[in-house]
Every structure is written in C-alpha cells, then in structure tokens.
Amino acid sequence: MNNTASEEQLIFLENDFEFVSQENRTHIDETYMSQSYWKDVSKRFFRNRGAVIGLICIILIVFMAIVGLDLNEYTFDEQTITHQNLPPRIPGVENLGIFDGSETMNTSTGVVNRNKYIAEDGSVTGLEDVYYWFGTDVLGRDIFTRTWMGTRISLYISLVAVLVDMVFGLSYGLISGYFGGKVDNAMQRFAEVLNGIPNLVVVTLLIIVLKPGLMTITFSLMITGWIGMSRIARAQMLKLKQQEFVLASRTLGARDFFIIFREILPNIFGQIITNTMFSIPTAIFTEAFLAFIGLGVPVPMASLGLLISDAFKSFTTHPYMIIPPVVVLAILMLSFNMLADGIRDAFDPKMKEM
C-alpha cells in the first residue's frame, strides 16, 4: 500500500512544467565564415578614407598623364613667340569672369590689369579664338601639355624606383640576411660605402660620363636607390629565418633560394609593398630637385622640376606659370604618402596603435 501511494505521488501532470521566457534562453554560439588574408587586407584598406582618396588622385593623375597631351592641338615642345606669357584662358569658364585671359601685373608705375588676348584699342590681335588652359611660358609653349609631359617623367621615375627596389634591393637584402656571417658582413659594408656617397655627387659623376637626361637619373637610382629596401628585407629575413617553417623546409631538403623566395618572401610581402610605396615620393622628389638645379632632363623635354625651375624665374611677374607643376607634384607626392600609410595600416593594423 505504501509503495502504491508513493508511485501515485510521482506522476507529473502537463501543467507541472512551463517554458523558460525568451530572454532567459541560453545563447547559442554562431560560426562565421572565415575570410581570406587578402580580403581582410583590402577591407581594412578601403575603410581608410585618406588612402582611398590618395589612390583616386593617383589614378586621375595617371589618366591625365596618358591622355593629357592629346586634349588640345598644342604639343609640349611647340614654340610660338607671339603667344609668349599668355595667362590661362578656358572656353566657357571665361564667361564667369575667371580664367578669361586677364592678368594683374605689378609694374613700376603701379598695378596694371591687362588681357593679351584682346587688344585694348579694339583692334584685331589674332588671339581672340586662342585658348591656353594653363597659359604659356616665356617661349610661347603650352603649359598644360608640358605639365602632363612632366608628370609622365615623374611616373617613369616612380616605376624605375619600384623596379629597382623589388628586383635588386629586395634580392640583395634577403640573400645578405639569409646567409649571414662573412657574406652578410661583406655585402653590408659594400652597401654602407654606396650609401655614404651623396646622390648629388653620383649624378654629377654620371653626367661627366653620360649626357644629362633620363638615363642619368635612372642609373643614379639604380646605384643608390635600393639600399633602404635592402635593409628592410635583411631585417625581416633575420627575424624569420630561424622560424619553425623554415627549419621544416630545410629538413625536407629545400634549397636555399627556394626557402628565400618561396617560403620567407611571401611572409614579408606586406612590409615590402609598404616600403616600396614610401620610396616612390622620395624618388619623384629627387628627380624634381635634380631638374630644378639643372641636372635633370634636357630641353625641350619637360619634367615637373624643370617646369618649376623655369617658372620660378618669372614668378614675380607671371606667377600663374609655377602653379600647375607645383600643384601636380604636391598632389602626386601627398597621394603616394597617403596610399602608403593606408597600405601599412591594412597589412599591419597594430602599427596604427603605436
């Protein structure tokens, strides 16, 4: 009787239990799809507004350097003496009262406002239908086409800097750091000797052997422009060559150059790209500086440094000549620096916190 009663007491009814409320439910872990390394890098890069703006500016400048010389009927080396020192004049915009060909000049008698496109006495000057978007220089050459021709030279120098860094500087630093010992010591002493020679002295010596021009600047970058990249590559090699994956490759019989370029190089690719992007503005500024002091490309070729040098001589009387090359050069260098900053933060986000 007692057992039967106890069994009857253990019978559960339907309303003996109730569901736990929704807010008290245990949270279930969710599994998110993993992203690839390069997708993660690109995502961080495009979140950086400064880097994206820099990339857009570089694309626009490259586009104008390609098509800018064909946008009007003038060439970069065409001289028209009757069109010398003409201020900027843009069709359509001139109706707004700006870029209409007028120029304010400071003379000994005072400030004079004149327009060389239109005669003051109402006579025909032959320039009524002439338009120069950036004006002309002292020899009557179109500054618009010369500016974009100079931009081509600067972009060529940037391409040379990238090739020298990636082909020579990278290989030199990786090989030096990997083998170490006497090989590393000899290679680093050689690099220090080259780095101790000023770049201006190197260019001057090359001009004695070669003619002034792009080849001289190219050889100058090939002689000393790779040293910074080699040091970065060597430092990364010394950091990684004792890692386990390198030891595993060596144990499996991999050759030295296979380990250098197939095992270690992919792991330092982010630092290599970042350092390369930072070296481009330095190379562009070096070319502009050499052209400014007369060691750049010879006339009638145009570079941004040469245009600035020529316009600087007429800066007090015709300041409009120096504005286009200075603005393009400043935007180009600033854009590459912003792009390099964005790439560095995308590959190594921890650097942003330091």
XYZ file of C-alpha atoms in Angstrom:
354
model
C 0.000 0.000 0.000
C 2.743 2.448 0.821
C 4.625 1.715 -2.440
C 1.491 2.288 -4.468
C 0.862 5.623 -2.816
C 4.407 6.828 -3.425
C 4.183 5.883 -7.098
C 0.950 7.848 -7.415
C 2.642 10.901 -5.900
C 5.423 10.822 -8.589
C 3.048 11.186 -11.522
C 3.646 14.531 -13.348
C 0.858 16.492 -14.929
C 1.027 18.615 -18.122
C 0.964 21.943 -16.293
C 3.722 20.955 -13.896
C 6.341 22.461 -16.285
C 6.479 25.718 -18.238
C 8.864 27.084 -20.890
C 11.579 29.492 -19.877
C 10.991 33.012 -21.216
C 12.723 34.079 -24.431
C 15.102 36.497 -22.735
C 16.425 33.843 -20.369
C 17.351 31.345 -23.075
C 20.951 30.288 -23.319
C 22.728 31.979 -26.239
C 23.997 29.601 -28.876
C 27.434 30.261 -30.404
C 27.378 31.132 -34.095
C 30.042 30.109 -36.554
C 31.069 32.843 -39.000
C 32.645 32.156 -42.357
C 36.372 32.878 -42.241
C 37.800 35.499 -44.628
C 40.965 35.174 -46.664
C 44.014 37.216 -45.717
C 43.912 39.420 -48.818
C 40.189 40.048 -48.452
C 40.773 41.156 -44.877
C 43.609 43.457 -46.024
C 41.501 45.024 -48.771
C 38.616 45.536 -46.336
C 40.845 47.426 -43.909
C 42.372 49.419 -46.759
C 39.066 50.680 -48.163
C 37.971 51.733 -44.675
C 40.837 54.232 -44.714
C 39.415 57.314 -46.439
C 42.780 59.008 -46.815
C 44.255 56.010 -48.613
C 41.256 55.724 -50.930
C 41.429 59.441 -51.770
C 45.153 59.080 -52.460
C 44.519 56.113 -54.751
C 41.816 58.019 -56.657
C 44.124 61.036 -57.102
C 46.921 58.800 -58.398
C 44.559 57.157 -60.890
C 43.350 60.564 -62.125
C 46.911 61.873 -62.495
C 47.998 58.731 -64.364
C 44.973 59.079 -66.651
C 45.777 62.724 -67.392
C 49.435 61.877 -67.996
C 48.316 59.380 -70.637
C 45.643 61.406 -72.445
C 46.513 64.981 -71.388
C 48.848 65.635 -74.320
C 46.069 64.851 -76.813
C 43.353 67.049 -75.291
C 44.306 70.136 -77.317
C 46.098 70.973 -80.531
C 49.395 72.003 -78.941
C 52.493 69.918 -78.296
C 54.802 70.131 -75.301
C 57.773 71.403 -77.343
C 55.971 73.721 -79.781
C 57.183 77.332 -79.534
C 55.076 80.285 -80.667
C 56.866 83.529 -79.849
C 53.760 85.651 -80.474
C 51.943 83.640 -77.778
C 54.504 84.039 -75.011
C 53.465 84.846 -71.425
C 49.737 84.337 -72.036
C 47.662 83.810 -68.859
C 45.222 80.873 -68.541
C 42.094 81.103 -70.655
C 39.447 78.368 -70.627
C 36.449 78.338 -73.006
C 33.112 78.559 -71.238
C 34.671 79.305 -67.857
C 35.782 82.726 -69.107
C 32.144 83.836 -69.100
C 32.171 83.516 -65.309
C 34.897 86.147 -65.015
C 37.669 83.665 -64.151
C 40.349 82.181 -66.406
C 39.416 84.736 -69.060
C 42.993 85.618 -70.005
C 43.264 88.702 -67.803
C 46.342 89.208 -65.668
C 47.208 91.593 -62.863
C 50.829 92.738 -63.053
C 52.874 94.797 -60.622
C 54.918 97.356 -62.550
C 56.980 100.390 -61.621
C 54.000 102.625 -62.401
C 51.572 100.590 -60.291
C 49.219 97.664 -60.638
C 48.123 97.009 -64.225
C 45.271 94.725 -65.256
C 45.535 93.616 -68.864
C 44.333 90.916 -71.228
C 46.771 89.999 -74.001
C 44.145 88.004 -75.851
C 42.083 91.135 -76.553
C 43.502 94.471 -77.753
C 42.638 97.469 -75.590
C 42.022 99.752 -78.583
C 39.600 97.318 -80.223
C 41.992 96.221 -82.966
C 42.370 92.606 -84.024
C 45.142 90.724 -82.212
C 44.631 87.302 -83.764
C 44.256 85.757 -80.294
C 40.506 86.147 -79.878
C 39.900 82.445 -80.613
C 43.069 81.173 -78.875
C 42.799 79.304 -75.592
C 45.570 78.095 -73.314
C 44.106 76.291 -70.314
C 47.193 76.736 -68.119
C 48.714 79.651 -70.052
C 52.056 79.778 -71.869
C 55.651 80.243 -70.767
C 58.288 82.758 -71.855
C 58.830 80.875 -75.130
C 55.154 80.558 -76.000
C 54.891 76.863 -75.099
C 51.646 75.426 -73.759
C 51.994 74.821 -70.019
C 49.075 72.357 -69.985
C 50.737 69.803 -72.256
C 54.157 70.421 -70.704
C 52.755 69.768 -67.225
C 51.367 66.376 -68.201
C 54.543 65.568 -70.103
C 56.462 66.333 -66.911
C 54.054 64.106 -64.993
C 54.951 61.267 -67.342
C 58.607 61.740 -66.409
C 57.755 61.648 -62.695
C 55.665 58.497 -63.119
C 58.504 56.907 -65.080
C 60.874 57.695 -62.213
C 58.396 56.143 -59.758
C 58.227 52.998 -61.908
C 62.031 52.803 -62.001
C 62.142 53.180 -58.209
C 59.680 50.293 -57.785
C 61.606 48.023 -60.163
C 64.955 48.810 -58.548
C 63.524 48.173 -55.078
C 61.737 44.952 -55.966
C 64.386 43.414 -58.247
C 67.718 44.469 -56.771
C 67.194 45.849 -53.270
C 64.859 43.043 -52.204
C 67.117 40.268 -53.503
C 70.228 41.871 -52.042
C 68.743 42.201 -48.555
C 67.204 38.723 -48.487
C 70.397 36.998 -49.605
C 72.531 39.018 -47.193
C 70.313 38.262 -44.200
C 69.807 34.585 -45.023
C 73.440 33.526 -45.412
C 74.797 35.823 -42.695
C 78.400 35.587 -41.498
C 81.104 36.755 -43.872
C 78.667 37.067 -46.780
C 76.394 39.388 -44.801
C 79.349 41.388 -43.480
C 80.846 41.947 -46.946
C 77.513 42.847 -48.546
C 76.582 45.298 -45.794
C 79.968 47.039 -45.890
C 79.553 47.497 -49.655
C 76.055 48.952 -49.146
C 77.352 51.330 -46.474
C 80.070 52.621 -48.822
C 77.483 53.344 -51.530
C 75.108 54.929 -49.037
C 77.885 57.234 -47.828
C 78.201 58.821 -51.276
C 75.699 61.714 -51.700
C 73.226 61.214 -54.523
C 74.117 64.611 -55.981
C 77.764 63.538 -56.317
C 76.698 60.333 -58.052
C 74.563 62.225 -60.570
C 77.336 64.763 -61.215
C 79.832 61.988 -61.894
C 77.379 60.246 -64.195
C 76.829 63.473 -66.153
C 80.576 63.583 -66.841
C 80.345 60.112 -68.383
C 76.827 60.288 -69.802
C 74.677 63.106 -71.157
C 72.111 64.739 -68.849
C 68.789 63.007 -69.221
C 66.559 60.205 -68.047
C 69.289 57.599 -68.365
C 71.496 59.530 -65.950
C 68.719 59.747 -63.344
C 67.841 56.083 -63.914
C 71.423 54.971 -63.295
C 71.555 57.207 -60.224
C 68.509 55.445 -58.746
C 69.968 52.056 -59.657
C 73.202 52.855 -57.813
C 71.839 54.137 -54.500
C 68.024 53.887 -54.548
C 67.834 50.245 -53.448
C 69.711 50.490 -50.133
C 66.654 51.314 -47.996
C 64.731 48.330 -49.345
C 67.701 46.005 -48.816
C 67.862 46.960 -45.127
C 64.155 46.295 -44.614
C 64.418 42.932 -46.377
C 67.522 41.954 -44.381
C 65.868 42.844 -41.057
C 62.798 40.756 -41.892
C 64.996 37.868 -43.001
C 66.941 37.893 -39.720
C 63.612 37.826 -37.901
C 62.113 34.880 -39.784
C 64.963 32.621 -40.873
C 65.024 30.765 -37.510
C 61.281 30.063 -37.511
C 59.908 26.523 -37.471
C 58.535 26.547 -41.018
C 61.980 27.450 -42.370
C 63.555 24.625 -40.367
C 60.911 22.241 -41.679
C 61.620 23.225 -45.291
C 65.361 22.829 -44.762
C 64.803 19.418 -43.141
C 62.762 18.265 -46.144
C 65.678 19.142 -48.429
C 64.590 22.527 -49.833
C 67.368 24.563 -51.421
C 68.456 27.946 -50.066
C 66.960 30.078 -52.824
C 63.703 28.119 -52.659
C 63.468 28.912 -48.953
C 64.323 32.582 -49.545
C 61.888 33.333 -52.363
C 59.145 30.744 -51.801
C 58.976 30.388 -48.035
C 60.165 33.641 -46.464
C 59.336 36.250 -49.159
C 55.527 35.667 -49.060
C 55.594 36.263 -45.293
C 57.150 39.726 -45.610
C 55.197 40.845 -48.661
C 53.229 43.435 -46.688
C 56.354 45.197 -45.387
C 57.887 45.110 -48.868
C 54.879 46.770 -50.524
C 54.681 49.407 -47.796
C 58.358 50.329 -48.062
C 58.127 50.432 -51.863
C 55.202 52.858 -51.744
C 57.122 55.126 -49.372
C 60.161 55.116 -51.689
C 58.162 56.419 -54.671
C 57.667 60.012 -53.345
C 61.367 60.146 -52.455
C 62.346 59.180 -55.999
C 59.928 61.714 -57.519
C 61.252 64.490 -55.288
C 64.847 63.525 -56.139
C 64.131 63.869 -59.862
C 62.363 67.201 -59.338
C 65.255 68.508 -57.247
C 67.858 67.451 -59.824
C 65.821 69.076 -62.600
C 65.421 72.244 -60.534
C 69.189 72.639 -60.164
C 69.801 71.878 -63.838
C 70.812 68.208 -63.647
C 67.563 66.754 -64.953
C 66.204 66.079 -68.407
C 67.489 68.425 -71.135
C 65.275 70.810 -73.093
C 62.918 70.607 -74.936
C 61.853 67.714 -72.692
C 59.744 68.701 -69.719
C 59.672 67.456 -66.156
C 57.862 68.906 -63.173
C 61.141 70.026 -61.609
C 62.251 71.692 -64.830
C 58.908 73.473 -65.195
C 59.147 74.749 -61.620
C 62.723 75.909 -62.233
C 61.764 77.814 -65.389
C 58.624 79.310 -63.864
C 60.499 80.383 -60.731
C 62.480 82.868 -62.823
C 59.247 84.626 -63.812
C 57.437 84.150 -60.517
C 57.294 87.850 -59.613
C 55.780 88.882 -62.962
C 53.822 85.794 -64.069
C 53.027 83.647 -61.001
C 50.480 81.520 -62.874
C 53.318 79.599 -64.606
C 54.504 77.875 -61.437
C 51.090 76.873 -60.062
C 50.234 73.835 -62.309
C 53.519 71.890 -61.900
C 53.702 72.667 -58.168
C 50.106 71.543 -57.575
C 50.501 68.333 -59.606
C 53.810 67.500 -57.893
C 52.370 68.178 -54.422
C 49.224 66.104 -55.058
C 51.281 63.264 -56.535
C 53.685 63.050 -53.597
C 50.948 63.526 -50.987
C 48.763 60.866 -52.628
C 51.566 58.297 -52.644
C 52.281 59.017 -48.971
C 48.602 58.647 -48.047
C 48.388 55.439 -50.086
C 51.496 54.056 -48.380
C 50.022 54.897 -44.953
C 46.827 53.079 -45.838
C 48.680 50.023 -47.120
C 50.811 49.895 -43.977
C 47.753 50.040 -41.714
C 45.951 47.426 -43.829
C 48.796 44.912 -43.655
C 49.668 45.592 -40.014
C 46.781 47.249 -38.123
C 48.782 47.106 -34.865
C 51.188 49.727 -36.252
C 48.373 52.281 -36.100
C 48.217 51.943 -32.319
C 51.941 52.571 -31.832
